[in-house]
């Protein structure tokens, strides 16, 4: 067997097409262009690339993007001031603070300061709380990207056993919340999964992963998921982005696992491009919410 590829790159292109049409309609109806402000502190090369890709994607779908570039030595108070100013600016609909922030900055305080209506990453506790209560405002980008990748490939999670490896606040935990919901905006098949969340203190990990109909890796360790950890025919989604000798590899040992899995998402070209598409979707939703 060779797994079917879950191609995030072409799907992201398709989604961006759809978003571009909705942006055009929005601009016609409101005479306002949805605008994302990206806050980039310092010169971390990976962050530079992420912000550039996000801004390019905005422009591709007809939205505006602003870059607020700040020096690495900026103080907590100064950065709070920048966020407050963006919160007040009616011309900015979405605010993205690129992580990681330098060590003198308390990231949580900064993320908490972003106005919940402009919080297109869905990191604000109000938005996280809403997700947990099943009445989301904005969907967290990477988890929603995973759901889209499954949904658009016709793969339902309802009544399936899903195992997630990773419990971070930006991937594993919100993904678990979305998958175990009673209802999903994407339809019946995209809710009601039975979810197991694993982490570094989970004993007998391979025993658990082998029970998964859908296995989602968000570990941050190159080729962590080996073929022995995967049930034959399982759906495997690789969220990992790891740099190994100048190359980007996922959390899944792609070559070995593709011989066992039924479906497998590649890295690069899997979840990554969808994360950006979901950010665009949230920015458009944020602009709409601020018109009301
Ligand atoms: P993170 O905050 O470092 O979380 C990693 C999780 O993996 C933690 O919960 C950790 O457990 C768990 N873990 C680590 N070692 C383990 C082990 N040996 N066995 C079982 N669990 C283990 O990372 P993250 O932010 O969630 O990101 C995960 C990966 O996804 C990274 O490679 C990141 O670059 C990538 N990512 C990709 C996108 C995208 O757009 N595709 C977006 C965000 C992140 P503990 O909680 O016990 O420490």
mmCIF file of C-alpha atoms and ligand atoms in Angstrom:
data_model
loop_
_atom_site.group_PDB
_atom_site.id
_atom_site.type_symbol
_atom_site.label_atom_id
_atom_site.label_comp_id
_atom_site.label_asym_id
_atom_site.label_seq_id
_atom_site.Cartn_x
_atom_site.Cartn_y
_atom_site.Cartn_z
ATOM 1 C CA UNK A 1 0.000 0.000 0.000
ATOM 2 C CA UNK A 2 0.914 3.589 -0.474
ATOM 3 C CA UNK A 3 -1.068 6.221 1.378
ATOM 4 C CA UNK A 4 -3.180 8.765 -0.482
ATOM 5 C CA UNK A 5 -1.629 12.188 -0.163
ATOM 6 C CA UNK A 6 -3.543 14.910 1.695
ATOM 7 C CA UNK A 7 -2.412 17.815 -0.455
ATOM 8 C CA UNK A 8 -2.672 21.018 1.552
ATOM 9 C CA UNK A 9 -0.981 23.172 -1.035
ATOM 10 C CA UNK A 10 -3.569 22.799 -3.776
ATOM 11 C CA UNK A 11 -6.401 22.877 -1.252
ATOM 12 C CA UNK A 12 -5.086 26.154 0.171
ATOM 13 C CA UNK A 13 -5.059 27.592 -3.346
ATOM 14 C CA UNK A 14 -8.682 26.547 -3.801
ATOM 15 C CA UNK A 15 -9.696 28.054 -0.446
ATOM 16 C CA UNK A 16 -7.871 31.296 -1.219
ATOM 17 C CA UNK A 17 -9.816 31.521 -4.461
ATOM 18 C CA UNK A 18 -13.056 31.235 -2.542
ATOM 19 C CA UNK A 19 -11.911 33.778 0.041
ATOM 20 C CA UNK A 20 -10.846 36.219 -2.702
ATOM 21 C CA UNK A 21 -14.394 36.151 -4.093
ATOM 22 C CA UNK A 22 -15.849 36.822 -0.664
ATOM 23 C CA UNK A 23 -13.375 39.671 -0.112
ATOM 24 C CA UNK A 24 -14.410 41.260 -3.415
ATOM 25 C CA UNK A 25 -18.052 41.078 -2.425
ATOM 26 C CA UNK A 26 -17.245 42.504 1.022
ATOM 27 C CA UNK A 27 -15.352 45.453 -0.463
ATOM 28 C CA UNK A 28 -18.220 46.185 -2.851
ATOM 29 C CA UNK A 29 -20.796 46.132 -0.064
ATOM 30 C CA UNK A 30 -18.833 48.022 2.584
ATOM 31 C CA UNK A 31 -16.339 50.196 0.697
ATOM 32 C CA UNK A 32 -13.774 48.939 3.216
ATOM 33 C CA UNK A 33 -10.817 46.649 2.550
ATOM 34 C CA UNK A 34 -10.211 44.041 5.273
ATOM 35 C CA UNK A 35 -6.817 44.810 6.779
ATOM 36 C CA UNK A 36 -4.426 42.679 8.797
ATOM 37 C CA UNK A 37 -1.685 44.242 10.911
ATOM 38 C CA UNK A 38 1.279 41.967 11.548
ATOM 39 C CA UNK A 39 3.486 42.837 14.501
ATOM 40 C CA UNK A 40 7.018 41.540 14.073
ATOM 41 C CA UNK A 41 9.459 42.030 16.933
ATOM 42 C CA UNK A 42 13.133 41.458 16.155
ATOM 43 C CA UNK A 43 14.678 39.655 13.183
ATOM 44 C CA UNK A 44 14.159 35.930 13.758
ATOM 45 C CA UNK A 45 14.553 34.483 10.227
ATOM 46 C CA UNK A 46 11.702 31.945 10.586
ATOM 47 C CA UNK A 47 9.351 34.663 11.880
ATOM 48 C CA UNK A 48 10.348 36.895 8.976
ATOM 49 C CA UNK A 49 9.381 34.134 6.531
ATOM 50 C CA UNK A 50 6.060 33.411 8.290
ATOM 51 C CA UNK A 51 5.075 37.085 8.344
ATOM 52 C CA UNK A 52 6.084 37.589 4.726
ATOM 53 C CA UNK A 53 4.014 34.576 3.620
ATOM 54 C CA UNK A 54 0.994 35.732 5.604
ATOM 55 C CA UNK A 55 1.188 39.255 4.170
ATOM 56 C CA UNK A 56 1.612 37.969 0.618
ATOM 57 C CA UNK A 57 -1.416 35.722 1.051
ATOM 58 C CA UNK A 58 -3.477 38.701 2.266
ATOM 59 C CA UNK A 59 -2.599 40.701 -0.789
ATOM 60 C CA UNK A 60 -3.327 37.757 -3.079
ATOM 61 C CA UNK A 61 -6.947 37.608 -1.894
ATOM 62 C CA UNK A 62 -7.440 41.373 -2.096
ATOM 63 C CA UNK A 63 -6.957 42.253 1.556
ATOM 64 C CA UNK A 64 -4.513 44.791 2.880
ATOM 65 C CA UNK A 65 -1.662 43.996 5.196
ATOM 66 C CA UNK A 66 0.404 46.300 7.333
ATOM 67 C CA UNK A 67 3.711 45.433 8.900
ATOM 68 C CA UNK A 68 4.635 46.885 12.259
ATOM 69 C CA UNK A 69 8.320 46.102 12.605
ATOM 70 C CA UNK A 70 9.790 46.611 16.065
ATOM 71 C CA UNK A 71 13.321 46.368 17.492
ATOM 72 C CA UNK A 72 14.233 43.271 19.566
ATOM 73 C CA UNK A 73 14.951 45.401 22.664
ATOM 74 C CA UNK A 74 11.425 46.888 22.804
ATOM 75 C CA UNK A 75 9.966 47.029 26.343
ATOM 76 C CA UNK A 76 6.749 45.418 27.541
ATOM 77 C CA UNK A 77 5.120 48.841 27.956
ATOM 78 C CA UNK A 78 6.111 50.012 24.498
ATOM 79 C CA UNK A 79 4.739 46.836 22.916
ATOM 80 C CA UNK A 80 1.520 47.153 24.933
ATOM 81 C CA UNK A 81 1.286 50.689 23.540
ATOM 82 C CA UNK A 82 1.630 49.427 19.961
ATOM 83 C CA UNK A 83 -1.152 46.878 20.500
ATOM 84 C CA UNK A 84 -3.412 49.497 22.126
ATOM 85 C CA UNK A 85 -2.927 51.779 19.142
ATOM 86 C CA UNK A 86 -3.814 49.010 16.686
ATOM 87 C CA UNK A 87 -6.876 48.179 18.805
ATOM 88 C CA UNK A 88 -8.095 51.781 18.419
ATOM 89 C CA UNK A 89 -7.302 51.997 14.695
ATOM 90 C CA UNK A 90 -10.548 51.543 12.712
ATOM 91 C CA UNK A 91 -8.516 50.796 9.599
ATOM 92 C CA UNK A 92 -7.124 47.606 11.180
ATOM 93 C CA UNK A 93 -9.472 44.600 11.437
ATOM 94 C CA UNK A 94 -7.084 41.842 12.429
ATOM 95 C CA UNK A 95 -3.963 41.923 14.598
ATOM 96 C CA UNK A 96 -1.350 39.215 14.453
ATOM 97 C CA UNK A 97 1.533 39.247 16.922
ATOM 98 C CA UNK A 98 4.147 36.899 15.504
ATOM 99 C CA UNK A 99 5.577 34.520 18.115
ATOM 100 C CA UNK A 100 8.052 33.956 19.659
ATOM 101 C CA UNK A 101 8.548 37.290 21.415
ATOM 102 C CA UNK A 102 11.886 38.229 23.040
ATOM 103 C CA UNK A 103 12.508 37.096 26.614
ATOM 104 C CA UNK A 104 11.895 40.496 28.265
ATOM 105 C CA UNK A 105 8.297 40.364 26.977
ATOM 106 C CA UNK A 106 5.516 38.431 28.701
ATOM 107 C CA UNK A 107 3.782 37.019 25.634
ATOM 108 C CA UNK A 108 0.568 36.157 27.476
ATOM 109 C CA UNK A 109 0.063 39.755 28.575
ATOM 110 C CA UNK A 110 0.533 40.962 24.994
ATOM 111 C CA UNK A 111 -1.852 38.379 23.515
ATOM 112 C CA UNK A 112 -4.424 39.171 26.211
ATOM 113 C CA UNK A 113 -4.228 42.841 25.216
ATOM 114 C CA UNK A 114 -5.313 42.247 21.611
ATOM 115 C CA UNK A 115 -8.970 43.253 21.211
ATOM 116 C CA UNK A 116 -11.017 40.024 21.038
ATOM 117 C CA UNK A 117 -12.729 41.169 17.815
ATOM 118 C CA UNK A 118 -9.322 41.736 16.183
ATOM 119 C CA UNK A 119 -7.828 38.501 17.544
ATOM 120 C CA UNK A 120 -7.547 36.603 14.245
ATOM 121 C CA UNK A 121 -5.243 33.959 15.768
ATOM 122 C CA UNK A 122 -7.960 33.144 18.346
ATOM 123 C CA UNK A 123 -5.447 33.243 21.208
ATOM 124 C CA UNK A 124 -7.385 35.645 23.461
ATOM 125 C CA UNK A 125 -8.910 33.881 26.504
ATOM 126 C CA UNK A 126 -12.371 35.147 25.535
ATOM 127 C CA UNK A 127 -12.074 33.516 22.113
ATOM 128 C CA UNK A 128 -10.554 30.339 23.538
ATOM 129 C CA UNK A 129 -13.376 30.200 26.091
ATOM 130 C CA UNK A 130 -15.922 30.540 23.326
ATOM 131 C CA UNK A 131 -14.351 27.648 21.417
ATOM 132 C CA UNK A 132 -14.434 25.509 24.529
ATOM 133 C CA UNK A 133 -18.134 26.300 25.004
ATOM 134 C CA UNK A 134 -18.974 25.426 21.391
ATOM 135 C CA UNK A 135 -19.793 28.979 20.283
ATOM 136 C CA UNK A 136 -16.615 30.031 18.522
ATOM 137 C CA UNK A 137 -16.018 33.530 17.171
ATOM 138 C CA UNK A 138 -12.806 32.846 15.256
ATOM 139 C CA UNK A 139 -11.395 29.387 14.751
ATOM 140 C CA UNK A 140 -7.746 28.818 15.632
ATOM 141 C CA UNK A 141 -5.831 28.695 12.341
ATOM 142 C CA UNK A 142 -3.795 25.498 12.515
ATOM 143 C CA UNK A 143 -6.510 23.325 14.145
ATOM 144 C CA UNK A 144 -9.074 24.607 11.649
ATOM 145 C CA UNK A 145 -6.572 23.930 8.859
ATOM 146 C CA UNK A 146 -6.411 20.297 9.983
ATOM 147 C CA UNK A 147 -10.210 20.062 9.964
ATOM 148 C CA UNK A 148 -10.400 21.574 6.474
ATOM 149 C CA UNK A 149 -7.766 19.159 5.188
ATOM 150 C CA UNK A 150 -9.904 16.230 6.374
ATOM 151 C CA UNK A 151 -13.265 17.735 5.410
ATOM 152 C CA UNK A 152 -12.305 18.723 1.872
ATOM 153 C CA UNK A 153 -10.865 15.282 1.282
ATOM 154 C CA UNK A 154 -14.172 13.733 2.306
ATOM 155 C CA UNK A 155 -12.766 12.276 5.536
ATOM 156 C CA UNK A 156 -15.219 12.459 8.433
ATOM 157 C CA UNK A 157 -14.173 12.285 12.083
ATOM 158 C CA UNK A 158 -17.591 11.599 13.578
ATOM 159 C CA UNK A 159 -17.588 8.390 15.595
ATOM 160 C CA UNK A 160 -13.895 7.912 14.830
ATOM 161 C CA UNK A 161 -11.144 7.409 17.356
ATOM 162 C CA UNK A 162 -8.768 10.370 17.015
ATOM 163 C CA UNK A 163 -5.407 10.439 18.760
ATOM 164 C CA UNK A 164 -3.581 13.769 18.968
ATOM 165 C CA UNK A 165 0.034 13.884 20.089
ATOM 166 C CA UNK A 166 0.690 17.305 21.604
ATOM 167 C CA UNK A 167 -1.279 19.472 24.026
ATOM 168 C CA UNK A 168 -0.061 22.987 23.217
ATOM 169 C CA UNK A 169 -2.388 25.965 23.448
ATOM 170 C CA UNK A 170 -2.004 26.687 19.743
ATOM 171 C CA UNK A 171 -2.369 23.211 18.220
ATOM 172 C CA UNK A 172 -3.134 20.122 20.309
ATOM 173 C CA UNK A 173 -5.538 21.510 22.877
ATOM 174 C CA UNK A 174 -7.787 23.608 20.590
ATOM 175 C CA UNK A 175 -7.774 20.813 18.018
ATOM 176 C CA UNK A 176 -9.089 18.403 20.640
ATOM 177 C CA UNK A 177 -11.828 20.909 21.541
ATOM 178 C CA UNK A 178 -12.925 21.265 17.926
ATOM 179 C CA UNK A 179 -12.931 17.536 17.165
ATOM 180 C CA UNK A 180 -14.984 16.582 20.207
ATOM 181 C CA UNK A 181 -17.668 19.238 19.666
ATOM 182 C CA UNK A 182 -21.304 18.198 19.342
ATOM 183 C CA UNK A 183 -21.671 20.265 16.188
ATOM 184 C CA UNK A 184 -19.316 21.771 13.657
ATOM 185 C CA UNK A 185 -19.987 24.571 11.193
ATOM 186 C CA UNK A 186 -18.420 22.261 8.593
ATOM 187 C CA UNK A 187 -21.222 19.748 9.063
ATOM 188 C CA UNK A 188 -22.102 16.594 10.875
ATOM 189 C CA UNK A 189 -19.064 14.555 9.907
ATOM 190 C CA UNK A 190 -16.630 17.047 11.381
ATOM 191 C CA UNK A 191 -17.719 16.791 15.019
ATOM 192 C CA UNK A 192 -18.305 13.991 17.539
ATOM 193 C CA UNK A 193 -14.883 12.395 17.370
ATOM 194 C CA UNK A 194 -13.656 10.439 20.361
ATOM 195 C CA UNK A 195 -10.436 12.191 21.166
ATOM 196 C CA UNK A 196 -7.353 11.076 23.071
ATOM 197 C CA UNK A 197 -4.675 13.688 23.726
ATOM 198 C CA UNK A 198 -1.131 12.417 24.350
ATOM 199 C CA UNK A 199 1.938 14.315 25.577
ATOM 200 C CA UNK A 200 5.437 13.746 26.907
ATOM 201 C CA UNK A 201 4.119 12.114 30.100
ATOM 202 C CA UNK A 202 1.872 9.614 28.305
ATOM 203 C CA UNK A 203 2.895 5.996 29.004
ATOM 204 C CA UNK A 204 2.712 3.361 26.264
ATOM 205 C CA UNK A 205 2.319 5.900 23.485
ATOM 206 C CA UNK A 206 2.576 3.407 20.574
ATOM 207 C CA UNK A 207 -0.242 1.318 22.051
ATOM 208 C CA UNK A 208 -2.493 4.363 21.985
ATOM 209 C CA UNK A 209 -1.447 5.643 18.569
ATOM 210 C CA UNK A 210 -2.055 2.206 17.027
ATOM 211 C CA UNK A 211 -5.700 2.471 18.097
ATOM 212 C CA UNK A 212 -6.206 5.670 16.127
ATOM 213 C CA UNK A 213 -8.437 5.871 13.065
ATOM 214 C CA UNK A 214 -7.069 9.396 12.721
ATOM 215 C CA UNK A 215 -3.601 10.153 14.101
ATOM 216 C CA UNK A 216 -2.539 13.796 14.376
ATOM 217 C CA UNK A 217 1.070 14.638 15.211
ATOM 218 C CA UNK A 218 1.860 18.044 16.740
ATOM 219 C CA UNK A 219 5.007 17.157 18.641
ATOM 220 C CA UNK A 220 7.805 19.218 17.143
ATOM 221 C CA UNK A 221 10.184 16.262 16.804
ATOM 222 C CA UNK A 222 11.442 15.214 13.381
ATOM 223 C CA UNK A 223 10.202 11.797 12.212
ATOM 224 C CA UNK A 224 8.847 10.999 15.669
ATOM 225 C CA UNK A 225 5.945 8.903 14.334
ATOM 226 C CA UNK A 226 7.293 5.649 12.974
ATOM 227 C CA UNK A 227 5.450 3.038 10.920
ATOM 228 C CA UNK A 228 5.114 0.797 14.008
ATOM 229 C CA UNK A 229 2.983 3.483 15.684
ATOM 230 C CA UNK A 230 0.385 3.558 12.906
ATOM 231 C CA UNK A 231 -2.553 1.231 12.334
ATOM 232 C CA UNK A 232 -2.865 -0.040 8.749
ATOM 233 C CA UNK A 233 -5.122 2.260 6.748
ATOM 234 C CA UNK A 234 -5.187 5.047 9.335
ATOM 235 C CA UNK A 235 -5.480 8.722 8.423
ATOM 236 C CA UNK A 236 -2.279 10.489 9.497
ATOM 237 C CA UNK A 237 -2.022 14.271 9.682
ATOM 238 C CA UNK A 238 1.425 15.767 10.259
ATOM 239 C CA UNK A 239 1.364 19.239 11.821
ATOM 240 C CA UNK A 240 5.088 19.323 12.617
ATOM 241 C CA UNK A 241 7.490 21.794 11.063
ATOM 242 C CA UNK A 242 11.073 20.922 11.937
ATOM 243 C CA UNK A 243 14.290 22.209 10.435
ATOM 244 C CA UNK A 244 16.843 19.452 9.818
ATOM 245 C CA UNK A 245 19.989 20.324 7.843
ATOM 246 C CA UNK A 246 18.327 23.276 6.094
ATOM 247 C CA UNK A 247 15.357 21.068 5.205
ATOM 248 C CA UNK A 248 11.817 21.178 6.559
ATOM 249 C CA UNK A 249 10.528 17.835 7.815
ATOM 250 C CA UNK A 250 7.420 16.875 9.730
ATOM 251 C CA UNK A 251 6.825 14.871 12.902
ATOM 252 C CA UNK A 252 6.059 11.773 10.824
ATOM 253 C CA UNK A 253 8.595 9.484 9.187
ATOM 254 C CA UNK A 254 6.943 10.056 5.821
ATOM 255 C CA UNK A 255 8.680 7.377 3.738
ATOM 256 C CA UNK A 256 7.984 4.573 6.233
ATOM 257 C CA UNK A 257 4.483 5.659 7.303
ATOM 258 C CA UNK A 258 3.216 6.081 3.750
ATOM 259 C CA UNK A 259 3.524 2.313 3.344
ATOM 260 C CA UNK A 260 1.136 1.731 6.259
ATOM 261 C CA UNK A 261 -1.295 4.664 6.420
ATOM 262 C CA UNK A 262 -4.384 5.066 4.252
ATOM 263 C CA UNK A 263 -3.975 8.839 4.018
ATOM 264 C CA UNK A 264 -1.000 11.010 4.904
ATOM 265 C CA UNK A 265 -0.315 14.739 4.806
ATOM 266 C CA UNK A 266 3.148 15.766 3.585
ATOM 267 C CA UNK A 267 5.489 18.365 5.090
ATOM 268 C CA UNK A 268 5.904 20.830 3.524
ATOM 269 C CA UNK A 269 2.660 21.201 1.567
ATOM 270 C CA UNK A 270 0.235 19.780 4.130
ATOM 271 C CA UNK A 271 -1.202 21.652 7.087
ATOM 272 C CA UNK A 272 1.108 24.690 6.768
ATOM 273 C CA UNK A 273 -0.546 26.355 3.742
ATOM 274 C CA UNK A 274 -3.993 25.777 5.267
ATOM 275 C CA UNK A 275 -2.994 27.592 8.448
ATOM 276 C CA UNK A 276 -2.467 30.713 6.339
ATOM 277 C CA UNK A 277 -5.746 30.250 4.454
ATOM 278 C CA UNK A 278 -7.583 30.092 7.803
ATOM 279 C CA UNK A 279 -5.894 33.314 8.925
ATOM 280 C CA UNK A 280 -7.289 35.010 5.821
ATOM 281 C CA UNK A 281 -10.731 33.638 6.561
ATOM 282 C CA UNK A 282 -10.542 34.987 10.121
ATOM 283 C CA UNK A 283 -9.409 38.411 8.934
ATOM 284 C CA UNK A 284 -12.408 38.650 6.621
ATOM 285 C CA UNK A 285 -14.689 37.514 9.452
ATOM 286 C CA UNK A 286 -13.083 40.113 11.740
ATOM 287 C CA UNK A 287 -13.712 42.884 9.237
ATOM 288 C CA UNK A 288 -17.353 41.769 8.947
ATOM 289 C CA UNK A 289 -17.730 41.655 12.746
ATOM 290 C CA UNK A 290 -16.422 45.217 12.992
ATOM 291 C CA UNK A 291 -18.874 46.523 10.385
ATOM 292 C CA UNK A 292 -21.805 45.463 12.533
HETATM 293 P P1 LIG B 1 4.899 22.591 21.525
HETATM 294 O O1 LIG B 1 4.231 23.718 22.191
HETATM 295 O O2 LIG B 1 6.358 22.386 21.650
HETATM 296 O O3 LIG B 1 4.136 21.261 21.966
HETATM 297 C C1 LIG B 1 4.624 19.987 21.661
HETATM 298 C C2 LIG B 1 3.781 18.940 22.335
HETATM 299 O O4 LIG B 1 4.342 17.669 22.046
HETATM 300 C C3 LIG B 1 3.738 19.075 23.855
HETATM 301 O O5 LIG B 1 2.435 18.910 24.328
HETATM 302 C C4 LIG B 1 4.671 17.968 24.331
HETATM 303 O O6 LIG B 1 4.303 17.408 25.577
HETATM 304 C C5 LIG B 1 4.481 16.937 23.241
HETATM 305 N N1 LIG B 1 5.642 16.055 23.198
HETATM 306 C C6 LIG B 1 6.954 16.401 23.145
HETATM 307 N N2 LIG B 1 7.721 15.309 23.172
HETATM 308 C C7 LIG B 1 6.902 14.247 23.248
HETATM 309 C C8 LIG B 1 7.106 12.849 23.326
HETATM 310 N N3 LIG B 1 8.330 12.324 23.329
HETATM 311 N N4 LIG B 1 6.018 12.055 23.398
HETATM 312 C C9 LIG B 1 4.769 12.576 23.395
HETATM 313 N N5 LIG B 1 4.517 13.891 23.332
HETATM 314 C C10 LIG B 1 5.575 14.721 23.265
HETATM 315 O O7 LIG B 1 4.649 22.642 19.957
HETATM 316 P P2 LIG B 1 3.409 23.229 19.099
HETATM 317 O O8 LIG B 1 3.481 24.676 19.097
HETATM 318 O O9 LIG B 1 2.158 22.541 19.459
HETATM 319 O O10 LIG B 1 3.867 22.716 17.665
HETATM 320 C C11 LIG B 1 4.026 21.346 17.368
HETATM 321 C C12 LIG B 1 4.656 21.208 16.001
HETATM 322 O O11 LIG B 1 3.781 21.781 15.036
HETATM 323 C C13 LIG B 1 5.972 21.971 15.833
HETATM 324 O O12 LIG B 1 6.802 21.244 14.953
HETATM 325 C C14 LIG B 1 5.555 23.269 15.194
HETATM 326 O O13 LIG B 1 6.586 23.861 14.428
HETATM 327 C C15 LIG B 1 4.429 22.810 14.318
HETATM 328 N N6 LIG B 1 3.440 23.842 14.011
HETATM 329 C C16 LIG B 1 3.001 23.890 12.727
HETATM 330 C C17 LIG B 1 2.037 24.796 12.357
HETATM 331 C C18 LIG B 1 1.554 24.799 10.945
HETATM 332 O O14 LIG B 1 1.096 25.803 10.461
HETATM 333 N N7 LIG B 1 1.605 23.679 10.260
HETATM 334 C C19 LIG B 1 1.532 25.702 13.279
HETATM 335 C C20 LIG B 1 1.979 25.621 14.604
HETATM 336 C C21 LIG B 1 2.934 24.678 14.949
HETATM 337 P P3 LIG B 1 4.358 18.250 26.966
HETATM 338 O O15 LIG B 1 3.160 19.154 26.935
HETATM 339 O O16 LIG B 1 4.285 17.206 28.007
HETATM 340 O O17 LIG B 1 5.651 19.002 26.948
#
